[in-house]
Every structure is written in C-alpha cells, then in structure tokens.
PDB file of C-alpha atoms and ligand atoms in Angstrom:
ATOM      1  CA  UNK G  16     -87.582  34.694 -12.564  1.00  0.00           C
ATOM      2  CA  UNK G  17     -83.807  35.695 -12.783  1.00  0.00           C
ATOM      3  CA  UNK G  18     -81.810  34.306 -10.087  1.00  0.00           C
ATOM      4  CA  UNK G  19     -79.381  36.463  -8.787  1.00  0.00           C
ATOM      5  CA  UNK G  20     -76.788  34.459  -7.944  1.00  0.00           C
ATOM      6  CA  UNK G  21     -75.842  33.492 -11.619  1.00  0.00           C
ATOM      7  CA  UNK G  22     -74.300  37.212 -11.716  1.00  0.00           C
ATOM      8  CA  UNK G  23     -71.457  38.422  -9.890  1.00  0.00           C
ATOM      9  CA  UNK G  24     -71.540  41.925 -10.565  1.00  0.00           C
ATOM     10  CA  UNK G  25     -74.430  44.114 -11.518  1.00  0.00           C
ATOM     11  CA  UNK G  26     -74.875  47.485 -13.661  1.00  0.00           C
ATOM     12  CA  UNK G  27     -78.158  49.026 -13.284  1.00  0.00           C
ATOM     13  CA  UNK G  28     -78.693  51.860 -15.762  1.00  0.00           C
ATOM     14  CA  UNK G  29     -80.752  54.494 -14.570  1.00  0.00           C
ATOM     15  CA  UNK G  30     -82.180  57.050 -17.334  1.00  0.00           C
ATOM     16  CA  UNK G  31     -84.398  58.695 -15.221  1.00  0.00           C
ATOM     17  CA  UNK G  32     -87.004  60.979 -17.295  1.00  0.00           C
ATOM     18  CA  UNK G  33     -84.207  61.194 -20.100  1.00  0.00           C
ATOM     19  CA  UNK G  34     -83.860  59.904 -23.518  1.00  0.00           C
ATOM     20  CA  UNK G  35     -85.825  59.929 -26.478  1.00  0.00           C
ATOM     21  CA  UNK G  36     -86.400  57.830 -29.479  1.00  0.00           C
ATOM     22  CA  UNK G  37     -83.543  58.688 -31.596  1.00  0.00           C
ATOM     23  CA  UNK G  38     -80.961  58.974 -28.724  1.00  0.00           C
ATOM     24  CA  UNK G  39     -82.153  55.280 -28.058  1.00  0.00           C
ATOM     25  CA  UNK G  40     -81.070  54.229 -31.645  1.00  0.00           C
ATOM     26  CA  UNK G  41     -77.920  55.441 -31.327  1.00  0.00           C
ATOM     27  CA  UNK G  42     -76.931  54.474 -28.346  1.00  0.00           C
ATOM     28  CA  UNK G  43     -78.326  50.888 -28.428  1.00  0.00           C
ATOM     29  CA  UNK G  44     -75.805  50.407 -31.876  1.00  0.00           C
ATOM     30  CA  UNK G  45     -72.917  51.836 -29.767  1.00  0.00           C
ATOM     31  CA  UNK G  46     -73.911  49.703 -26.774  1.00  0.00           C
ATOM     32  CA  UNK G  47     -71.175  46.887 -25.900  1.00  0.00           C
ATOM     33  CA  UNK G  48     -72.211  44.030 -23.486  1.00  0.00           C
ATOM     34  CA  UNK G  49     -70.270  41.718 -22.798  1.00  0.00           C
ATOM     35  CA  UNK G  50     -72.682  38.297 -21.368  1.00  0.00           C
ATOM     36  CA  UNK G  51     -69.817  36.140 -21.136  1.00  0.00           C
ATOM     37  CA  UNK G  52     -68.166  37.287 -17.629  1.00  0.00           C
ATOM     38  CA  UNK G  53     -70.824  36.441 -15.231  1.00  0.00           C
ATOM     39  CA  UNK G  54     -71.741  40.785 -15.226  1.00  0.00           C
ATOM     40  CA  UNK G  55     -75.430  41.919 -15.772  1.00  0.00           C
ATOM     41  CA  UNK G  56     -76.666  45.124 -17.159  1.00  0.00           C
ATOM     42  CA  UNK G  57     -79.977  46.486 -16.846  1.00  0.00           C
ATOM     43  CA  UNK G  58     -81.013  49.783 -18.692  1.00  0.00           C
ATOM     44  CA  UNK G  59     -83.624  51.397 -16.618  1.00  0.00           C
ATOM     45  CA  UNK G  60     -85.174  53.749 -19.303  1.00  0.00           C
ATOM     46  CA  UNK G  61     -88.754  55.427 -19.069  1.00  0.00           C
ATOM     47  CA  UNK G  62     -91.348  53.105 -19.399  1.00  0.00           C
ATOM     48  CA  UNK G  63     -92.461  54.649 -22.794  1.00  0.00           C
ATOM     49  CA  UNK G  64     -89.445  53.445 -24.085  1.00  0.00           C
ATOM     50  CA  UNK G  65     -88.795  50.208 -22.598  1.00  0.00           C
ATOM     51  CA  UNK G  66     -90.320  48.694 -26.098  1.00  0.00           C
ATOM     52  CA  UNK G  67     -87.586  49.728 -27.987  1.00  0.00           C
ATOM     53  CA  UNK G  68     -85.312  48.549 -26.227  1.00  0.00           C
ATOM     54  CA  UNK G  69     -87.319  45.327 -25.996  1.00  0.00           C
ATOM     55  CA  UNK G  70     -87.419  45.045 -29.685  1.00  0.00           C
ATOM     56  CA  UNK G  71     -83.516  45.385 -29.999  1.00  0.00           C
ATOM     57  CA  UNK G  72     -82.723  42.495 -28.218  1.00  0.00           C
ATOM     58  CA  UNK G  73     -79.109  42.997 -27.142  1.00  0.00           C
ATOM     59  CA  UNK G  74     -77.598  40.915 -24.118  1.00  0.00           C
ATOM     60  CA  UNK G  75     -79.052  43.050 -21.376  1.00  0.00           C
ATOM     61  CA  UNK G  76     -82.291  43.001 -19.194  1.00  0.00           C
ATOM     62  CA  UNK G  77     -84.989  45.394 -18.666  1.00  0.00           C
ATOM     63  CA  UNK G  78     -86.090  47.769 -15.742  1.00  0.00           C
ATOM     64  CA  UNK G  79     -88.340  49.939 -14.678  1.00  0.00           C
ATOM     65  CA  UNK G  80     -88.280  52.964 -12.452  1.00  0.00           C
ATOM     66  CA  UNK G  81     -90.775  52.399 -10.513  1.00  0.00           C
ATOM     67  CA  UNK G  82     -94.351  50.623 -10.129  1.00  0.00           C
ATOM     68  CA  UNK G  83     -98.181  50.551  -8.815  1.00  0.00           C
ATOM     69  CA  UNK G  84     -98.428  49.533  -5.381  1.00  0.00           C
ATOM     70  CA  UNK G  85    -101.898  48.478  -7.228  1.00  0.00           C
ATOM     71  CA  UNK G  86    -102.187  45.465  -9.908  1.00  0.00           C
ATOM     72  CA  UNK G  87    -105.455  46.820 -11.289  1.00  0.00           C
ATOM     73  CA  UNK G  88    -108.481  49.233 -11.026  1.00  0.00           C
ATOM     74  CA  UNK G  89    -109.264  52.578 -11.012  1.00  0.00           C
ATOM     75  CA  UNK G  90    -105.979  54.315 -10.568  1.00  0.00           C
ATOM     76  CA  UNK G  91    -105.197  56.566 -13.370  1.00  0.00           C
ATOM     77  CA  UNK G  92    -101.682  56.496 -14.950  1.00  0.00           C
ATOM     78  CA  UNK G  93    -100.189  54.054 -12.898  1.00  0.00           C
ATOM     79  CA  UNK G  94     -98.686  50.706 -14.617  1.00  0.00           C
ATOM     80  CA  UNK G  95     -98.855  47.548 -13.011  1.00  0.00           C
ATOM     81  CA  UNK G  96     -95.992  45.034 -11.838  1.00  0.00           C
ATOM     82  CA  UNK G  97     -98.143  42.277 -13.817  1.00  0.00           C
ATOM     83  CA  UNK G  98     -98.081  44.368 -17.214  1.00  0.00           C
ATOM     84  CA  UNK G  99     -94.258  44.546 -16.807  1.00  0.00           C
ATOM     85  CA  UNK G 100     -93.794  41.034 -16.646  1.00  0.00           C
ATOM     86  CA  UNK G 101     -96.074  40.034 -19.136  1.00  0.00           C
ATOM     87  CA  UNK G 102     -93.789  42.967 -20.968  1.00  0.00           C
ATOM     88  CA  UNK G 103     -90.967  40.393 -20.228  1.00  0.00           C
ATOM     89  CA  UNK G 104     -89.273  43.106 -17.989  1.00  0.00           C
ATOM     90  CA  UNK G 105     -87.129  41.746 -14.938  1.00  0.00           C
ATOM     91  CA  UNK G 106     -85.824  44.716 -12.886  1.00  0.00           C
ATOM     92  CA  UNK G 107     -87.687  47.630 -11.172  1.00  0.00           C
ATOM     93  CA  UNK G 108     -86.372  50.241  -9.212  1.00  0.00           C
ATOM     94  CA  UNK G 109     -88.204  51.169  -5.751  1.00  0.00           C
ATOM     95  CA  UNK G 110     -87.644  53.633  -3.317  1.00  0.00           C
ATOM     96  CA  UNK G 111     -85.553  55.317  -5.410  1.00  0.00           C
ATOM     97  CA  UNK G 112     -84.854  59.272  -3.191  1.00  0.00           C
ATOM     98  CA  UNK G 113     -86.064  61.267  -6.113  1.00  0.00           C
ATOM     99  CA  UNK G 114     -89.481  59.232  -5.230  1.00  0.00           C
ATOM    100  CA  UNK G 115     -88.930  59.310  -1.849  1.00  0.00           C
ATOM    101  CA  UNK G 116     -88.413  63.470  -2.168  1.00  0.00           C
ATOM    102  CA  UNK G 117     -90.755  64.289  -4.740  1.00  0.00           C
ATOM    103  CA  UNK G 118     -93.434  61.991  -4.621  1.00  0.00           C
ATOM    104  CA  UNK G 119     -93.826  61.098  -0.978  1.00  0.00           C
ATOM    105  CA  UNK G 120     -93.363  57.607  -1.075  1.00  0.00           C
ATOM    106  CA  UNK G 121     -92.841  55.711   2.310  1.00  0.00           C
ATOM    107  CA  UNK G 122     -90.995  53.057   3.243  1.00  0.00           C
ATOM    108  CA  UNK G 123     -94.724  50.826   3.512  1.00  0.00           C
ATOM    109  CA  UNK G 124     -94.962  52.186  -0.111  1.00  0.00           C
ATOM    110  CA  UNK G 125     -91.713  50.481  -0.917  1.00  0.00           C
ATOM    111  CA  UNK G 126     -92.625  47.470   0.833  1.00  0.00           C
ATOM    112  CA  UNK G 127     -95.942  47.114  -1.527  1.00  0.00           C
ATOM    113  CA  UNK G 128     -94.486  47.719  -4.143  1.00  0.00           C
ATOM    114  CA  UNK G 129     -91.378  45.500  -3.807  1.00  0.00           C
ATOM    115  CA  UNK G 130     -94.186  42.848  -2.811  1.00  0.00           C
ATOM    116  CA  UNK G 131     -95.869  43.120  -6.002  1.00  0.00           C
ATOM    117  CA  UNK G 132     -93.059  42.787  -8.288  1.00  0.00           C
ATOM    118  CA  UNK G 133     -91.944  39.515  -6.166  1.00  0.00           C
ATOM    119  CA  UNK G 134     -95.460  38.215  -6.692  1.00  0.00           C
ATOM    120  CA  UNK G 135     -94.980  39.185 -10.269  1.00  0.00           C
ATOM    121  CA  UNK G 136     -91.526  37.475 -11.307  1.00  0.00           C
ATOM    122  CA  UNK G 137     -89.924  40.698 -11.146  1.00  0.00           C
ATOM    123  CA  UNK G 138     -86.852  41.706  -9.139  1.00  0.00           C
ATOM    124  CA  UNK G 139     -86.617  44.645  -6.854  1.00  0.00           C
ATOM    125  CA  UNK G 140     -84.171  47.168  -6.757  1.00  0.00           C
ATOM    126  CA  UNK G 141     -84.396  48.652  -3.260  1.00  0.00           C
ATOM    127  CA  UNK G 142     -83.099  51.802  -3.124  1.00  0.00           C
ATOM    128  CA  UNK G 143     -82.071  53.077   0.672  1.00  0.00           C
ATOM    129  CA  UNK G 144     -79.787  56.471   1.650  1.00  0.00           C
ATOM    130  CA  UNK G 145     -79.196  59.313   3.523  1.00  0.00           C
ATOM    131  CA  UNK G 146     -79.243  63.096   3.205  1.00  0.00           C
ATOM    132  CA  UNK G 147     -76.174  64.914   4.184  1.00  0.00           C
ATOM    133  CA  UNK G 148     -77.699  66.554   7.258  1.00  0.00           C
ATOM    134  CA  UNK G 149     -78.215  62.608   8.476  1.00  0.00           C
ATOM    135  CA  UNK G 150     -74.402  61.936   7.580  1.00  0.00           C
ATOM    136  CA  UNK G 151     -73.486  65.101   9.196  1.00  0.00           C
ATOM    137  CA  UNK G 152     -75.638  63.804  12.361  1.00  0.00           C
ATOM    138  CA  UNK G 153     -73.849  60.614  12.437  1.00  0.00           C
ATOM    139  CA  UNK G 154     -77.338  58.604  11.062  1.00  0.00           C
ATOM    140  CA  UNK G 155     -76.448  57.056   8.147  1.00  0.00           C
ATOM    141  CA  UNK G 156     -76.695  54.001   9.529  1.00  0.00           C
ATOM    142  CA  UNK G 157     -79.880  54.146  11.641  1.00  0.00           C
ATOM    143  CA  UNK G 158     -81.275  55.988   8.384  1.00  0.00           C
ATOM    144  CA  UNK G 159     -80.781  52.981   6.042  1.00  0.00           C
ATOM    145  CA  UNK G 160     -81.115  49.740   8.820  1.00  0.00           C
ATOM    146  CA  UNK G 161     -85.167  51.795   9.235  1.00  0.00           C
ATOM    147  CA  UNK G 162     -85.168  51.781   5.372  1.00  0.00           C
ATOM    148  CA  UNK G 163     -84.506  48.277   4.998  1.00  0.00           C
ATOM    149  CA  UNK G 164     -86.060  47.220   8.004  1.00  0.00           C
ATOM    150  CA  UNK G 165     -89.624  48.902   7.127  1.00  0.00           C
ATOM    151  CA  UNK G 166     -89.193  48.291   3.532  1.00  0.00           C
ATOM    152  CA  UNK G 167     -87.907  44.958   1.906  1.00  0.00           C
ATOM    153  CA  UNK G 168     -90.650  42.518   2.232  1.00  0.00           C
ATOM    154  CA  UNK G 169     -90.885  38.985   3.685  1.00  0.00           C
ATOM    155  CA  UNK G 170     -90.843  37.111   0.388  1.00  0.00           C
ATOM    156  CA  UNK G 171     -87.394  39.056  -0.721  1.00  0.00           C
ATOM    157  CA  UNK G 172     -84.078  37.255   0.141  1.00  0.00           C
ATOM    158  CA  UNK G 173     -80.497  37.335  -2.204  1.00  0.00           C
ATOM    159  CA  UNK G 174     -81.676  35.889  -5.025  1.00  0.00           C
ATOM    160  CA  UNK G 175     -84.322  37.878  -5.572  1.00  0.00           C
ATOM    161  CA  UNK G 176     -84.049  40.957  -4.337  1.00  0.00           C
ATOM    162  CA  UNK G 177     -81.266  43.701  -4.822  1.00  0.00           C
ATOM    163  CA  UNK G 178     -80.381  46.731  -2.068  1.00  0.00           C
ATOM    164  CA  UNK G 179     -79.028  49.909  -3.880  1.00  0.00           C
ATOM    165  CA  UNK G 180     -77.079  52.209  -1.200  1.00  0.00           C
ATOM    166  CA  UNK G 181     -77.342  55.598  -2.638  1.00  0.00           C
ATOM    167  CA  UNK G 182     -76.371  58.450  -0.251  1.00  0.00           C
ATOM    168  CA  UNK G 183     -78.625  61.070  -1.389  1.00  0.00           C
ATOM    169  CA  UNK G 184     -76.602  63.885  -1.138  1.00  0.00           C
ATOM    170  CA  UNK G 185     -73.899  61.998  -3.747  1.00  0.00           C
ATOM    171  CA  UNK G 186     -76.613  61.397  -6.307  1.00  0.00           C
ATOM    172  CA  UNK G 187     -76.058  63.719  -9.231  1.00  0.00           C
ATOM    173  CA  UNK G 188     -73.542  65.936  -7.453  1.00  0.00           C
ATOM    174  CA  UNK G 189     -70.236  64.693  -8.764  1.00  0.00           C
ATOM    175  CA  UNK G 190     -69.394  63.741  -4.898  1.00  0.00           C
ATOM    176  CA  UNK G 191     -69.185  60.526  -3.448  1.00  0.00           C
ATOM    177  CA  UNK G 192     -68.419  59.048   0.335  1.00  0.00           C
ATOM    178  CA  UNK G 193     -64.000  57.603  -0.158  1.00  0.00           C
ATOM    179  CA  UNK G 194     -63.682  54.076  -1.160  1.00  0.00           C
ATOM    180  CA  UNK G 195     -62.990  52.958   2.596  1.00  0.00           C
ATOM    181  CA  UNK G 196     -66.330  54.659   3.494  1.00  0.00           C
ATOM    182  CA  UNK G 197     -68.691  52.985   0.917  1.00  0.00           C
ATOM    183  CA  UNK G 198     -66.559  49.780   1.717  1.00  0.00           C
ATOM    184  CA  UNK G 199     -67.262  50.526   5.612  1.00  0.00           C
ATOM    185  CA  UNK G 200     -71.219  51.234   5.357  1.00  0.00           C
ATOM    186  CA  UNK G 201     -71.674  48.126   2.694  1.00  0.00           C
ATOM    187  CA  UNK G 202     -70.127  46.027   5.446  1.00  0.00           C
ATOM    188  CA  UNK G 203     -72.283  47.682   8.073  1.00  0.00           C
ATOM    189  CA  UNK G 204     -75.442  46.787   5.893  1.00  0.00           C
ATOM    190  CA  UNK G 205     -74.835  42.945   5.729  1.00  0.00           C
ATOM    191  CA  UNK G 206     -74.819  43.539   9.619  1.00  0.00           C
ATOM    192  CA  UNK G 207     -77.948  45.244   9.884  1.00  0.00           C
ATOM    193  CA  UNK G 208     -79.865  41.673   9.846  1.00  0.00           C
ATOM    194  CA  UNK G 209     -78.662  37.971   9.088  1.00  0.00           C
ATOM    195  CA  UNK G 210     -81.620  37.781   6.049  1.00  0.00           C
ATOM    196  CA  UNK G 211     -79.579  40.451   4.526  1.00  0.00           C
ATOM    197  CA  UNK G 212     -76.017  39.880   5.205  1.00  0.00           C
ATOM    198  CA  UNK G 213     -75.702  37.811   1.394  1.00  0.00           C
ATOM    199  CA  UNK G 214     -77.569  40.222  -0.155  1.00  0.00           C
ATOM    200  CA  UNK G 215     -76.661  41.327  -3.611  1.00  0.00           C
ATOM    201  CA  UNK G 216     -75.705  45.357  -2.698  1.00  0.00           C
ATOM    202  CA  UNK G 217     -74.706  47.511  -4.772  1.00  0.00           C
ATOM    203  CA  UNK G 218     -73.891  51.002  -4.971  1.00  0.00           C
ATOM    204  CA  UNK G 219     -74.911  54.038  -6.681  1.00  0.00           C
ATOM    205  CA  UNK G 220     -74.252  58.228  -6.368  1.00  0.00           C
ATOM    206  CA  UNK G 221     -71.749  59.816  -9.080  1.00  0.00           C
ATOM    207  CA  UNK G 222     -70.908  56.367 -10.519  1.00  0.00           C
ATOM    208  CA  UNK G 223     -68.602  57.502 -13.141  1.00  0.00           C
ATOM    209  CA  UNK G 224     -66.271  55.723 -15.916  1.00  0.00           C
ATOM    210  CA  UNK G 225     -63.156  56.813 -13.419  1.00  0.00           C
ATOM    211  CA  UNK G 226     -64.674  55.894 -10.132  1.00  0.00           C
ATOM    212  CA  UNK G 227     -66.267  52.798 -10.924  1.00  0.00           C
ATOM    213  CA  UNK G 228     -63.893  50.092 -11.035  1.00  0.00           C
ATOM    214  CA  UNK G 229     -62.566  51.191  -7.601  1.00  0.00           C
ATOM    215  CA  UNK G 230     -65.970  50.547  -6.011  1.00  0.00           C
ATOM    216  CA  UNK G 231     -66.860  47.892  -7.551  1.00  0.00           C
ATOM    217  CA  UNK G 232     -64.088  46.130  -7.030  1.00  0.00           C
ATOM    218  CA  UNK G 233     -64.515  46.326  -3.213  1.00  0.00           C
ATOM    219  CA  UNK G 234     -65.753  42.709  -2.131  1.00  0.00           C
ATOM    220  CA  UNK G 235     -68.599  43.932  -0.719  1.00  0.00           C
ATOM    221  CA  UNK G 236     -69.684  45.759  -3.621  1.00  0.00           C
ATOM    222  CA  UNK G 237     -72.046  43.871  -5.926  1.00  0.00           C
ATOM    223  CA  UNK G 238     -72.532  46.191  -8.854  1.00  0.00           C
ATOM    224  CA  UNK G 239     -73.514  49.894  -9.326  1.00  0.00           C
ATOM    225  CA  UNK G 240     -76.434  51.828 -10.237  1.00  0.00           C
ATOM    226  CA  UNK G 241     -75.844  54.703 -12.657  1.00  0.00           C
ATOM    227  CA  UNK G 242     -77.534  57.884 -13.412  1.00  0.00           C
ATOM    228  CA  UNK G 243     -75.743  60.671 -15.412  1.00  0.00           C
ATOM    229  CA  UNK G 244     -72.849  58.125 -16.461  1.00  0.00           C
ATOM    230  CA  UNK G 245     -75.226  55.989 -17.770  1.00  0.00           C
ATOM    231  CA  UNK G 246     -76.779  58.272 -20.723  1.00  0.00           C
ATOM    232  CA  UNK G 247     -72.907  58.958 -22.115  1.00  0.00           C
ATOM    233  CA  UNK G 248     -72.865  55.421 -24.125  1.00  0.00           C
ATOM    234  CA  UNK G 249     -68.777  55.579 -24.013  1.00  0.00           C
ATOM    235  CA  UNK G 250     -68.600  56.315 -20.122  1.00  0.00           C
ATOM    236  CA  UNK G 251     -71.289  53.493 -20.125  1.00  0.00           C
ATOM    237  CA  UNK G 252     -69.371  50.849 -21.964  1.00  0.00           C
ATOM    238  CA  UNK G 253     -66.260  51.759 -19.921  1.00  0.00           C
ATOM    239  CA  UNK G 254     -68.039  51.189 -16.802  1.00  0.00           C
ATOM    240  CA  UNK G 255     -69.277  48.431 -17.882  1.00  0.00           C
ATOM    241  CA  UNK G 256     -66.783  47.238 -19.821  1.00  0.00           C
TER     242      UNK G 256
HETATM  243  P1  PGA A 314     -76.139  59.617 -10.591  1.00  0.00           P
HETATM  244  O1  PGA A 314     -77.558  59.023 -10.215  1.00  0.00           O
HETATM  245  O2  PGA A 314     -75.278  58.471 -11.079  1.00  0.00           O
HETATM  246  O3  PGA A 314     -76.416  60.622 -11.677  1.00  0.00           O
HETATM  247  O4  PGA A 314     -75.568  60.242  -9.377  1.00  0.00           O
HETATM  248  C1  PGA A 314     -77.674  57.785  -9.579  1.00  0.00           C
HETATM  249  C2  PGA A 314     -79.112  57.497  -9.266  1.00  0.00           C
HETATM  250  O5  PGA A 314     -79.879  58.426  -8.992  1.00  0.00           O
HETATM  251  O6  PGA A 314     -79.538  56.333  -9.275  1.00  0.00           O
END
C-alpha cells in the first residue's frame, strides 16, 4: 500500500463521467508529471477507462470514483474494492457530494466503503462539505466534524487515508471560500479530533490553474482535488506543474 507520507503535496484528478477513448490519448501524450519533487498525481477517470491509463504507464497513480460497499455477490453493476487492487489501482474517491446528492449515500455508506478499500490496499479519498444554506447557517463546521466523525473508519489514520474538504456549493461553480477561509476551516479540521489533526487534507471546489498555487501553498493544505480544471491537460499541467 502507498504510504502517504512519502508525498508532500497531492493532485487528485477528478474526471467525473467525462472523457472518452481518444480524448485519453491525447491528453495522456500532453500529460507532464513531474515524480521527482515529492508531489503525487492521481487521475480519477471512469472506471471503463482506468485500463488505458493503466497500460500507459506514466508517473502517476490510479483512482477510482467510487466503490461497492460489497466485495462480492449478487449485486449487479457494482465493482469491488478487491478487483481494483488486483487492477493495481491505489486511490478511490468516497463520499464524494455528487454521491452524497444523487445517489443517497450516507455517511455509514462512506464508512463501508472506506473500510473496504483499507482492507483492500487501497487508499481513501474522503470527501466531506457543506451546502451554502449550511455556510449561510454558520454549520460548516458541525456539517463536516459529523462527516468525518460518522464516516472515516477505525483502521484509517494519515498514512492511509486522505480527507478532501469540498464545500459543495464551490464545486463546479467557478466560486470558492478566500484563501484565509479555506486556510481557517483546514485548521479547524485538524481540531475536530487528535486521530485527524496530521491528516493529509486537501482541498477541492473550482481548483483552477490561477487559484491553485495560492491554496496549496497554505501549510495546511495538502494537495487539491480537481474537477473541470482537470480535463483541460494545459490548466492540468500548470496546476500541477
Ligand atoms: P470542480 O470539481 O473542480 O469542477 O469544482 C471538484 C470536484 O467535484 O471534486
């Protein structure tokens, strides 16, 4: 299993349901990673696709979206945490909000899941947030400590496990919280718990090639996870450049 503390700063490319196979040529010849200054990139695509990718073999990892709760049996069209890893994949998002949102998955789904990919060799991307009526309410804070509370499992600590902040109402939009207010609420997530307070955290929510080196510069900033950005290859290999 990857340990986490070998990186120092991590880019987690998330292609949601986008790309397709020739978009994946081209942008795997244009990708530039550089493995030599401690940064890890992991491209996220469908799992369809994570193959090709595989096949390519260029200095970044594999992840997937998302993942069975189950490891095997009759459950139609889900994919197993155990088929990943035997796929040599090392990343999986969980709890991402579009799952949360349009798939009803709970923060005991996250849990499972996030269980299963430990038990697996596979690290969890834990995915936590709030909507804007919760930041208007003044609950960001009790939104994500329930999140994390309810949903990183026993066996996770900071070499294994990664927290994604991702305030839902900045994913996609263009809009993100100021630098002083993602710095303020990554500090107030190390506090929510002394198991988490070394925790790899990173953020994610309009991640852009002009934005990014601002956040992830702050020191409690451990990477970024991209959406949008992340399917333009020369916003991707500026922001992770
Ligand atoms: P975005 O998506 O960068 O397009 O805002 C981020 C995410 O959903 O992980």
């Amino acid at each position: 299993m990857i340990n986490l503390s070998e990186f120092s700063i991590f880019f987690i490319a998330n292609w949601k349901l986008n790309g397709n196979l020739s978009f994946i040529k081209e942008y795997t010849q244009l990708l530039k990673v550089n493995s030599s200054n401690g940064n890890c990139v992991v491209i996220c695509p469908t799992a369809i696709y994570l193959n090709n990718f595989k096949q390519n073999e260029g200095n970044y990892y594999l992840g997937a979206q998302d993942i069975s709760k189950y490891e095997t049996g009759a459950f139609t069209g889900e994919i197993s945490s155990k088929s990943l890893n035997e796929f040599g994949v090392n990343f999986c998002i969980v709890g991402h909000s579009e799952r949360r949102q349009y798939f009803n998955e709970k923060n005991e789904d996250v849990k499972e899941k996030a269980t299963k990919l430990l038990e697996n060799e596979i690290i969890p991307i834990i995915c936590v947030g709030e909507t804007l009526e919760e930041k208007k309410n003044n609950s960001t804070l009790d939104v994500i400590s329930n999140q994390i509370l309810k949903g990183i499992p026993s066996e996770s600590n900071e070499q294994n496990t990664i927290i994604a902040y991702e305030p839902i109402w900045a994913i996609g939009t263009g809009l993100t919280p100021s630098i002083e207010e993602i710095d303020i609420i990554h500090q107030s997530i190390r506090k929510i718990n002394n198991k988490i307070s070394n925790y790899k955290i990173i953020y994610g929510g309009s991640v852009n090639a002009k934005n990014s080196h601002d956040i992830i510069s702050l020191s409690d900033v451990d990477g970024a996870l991209i959406g949008g950005a992340s399917l333009k290859i020369d916003d991707f290999n500026k922001i992770i450049g």
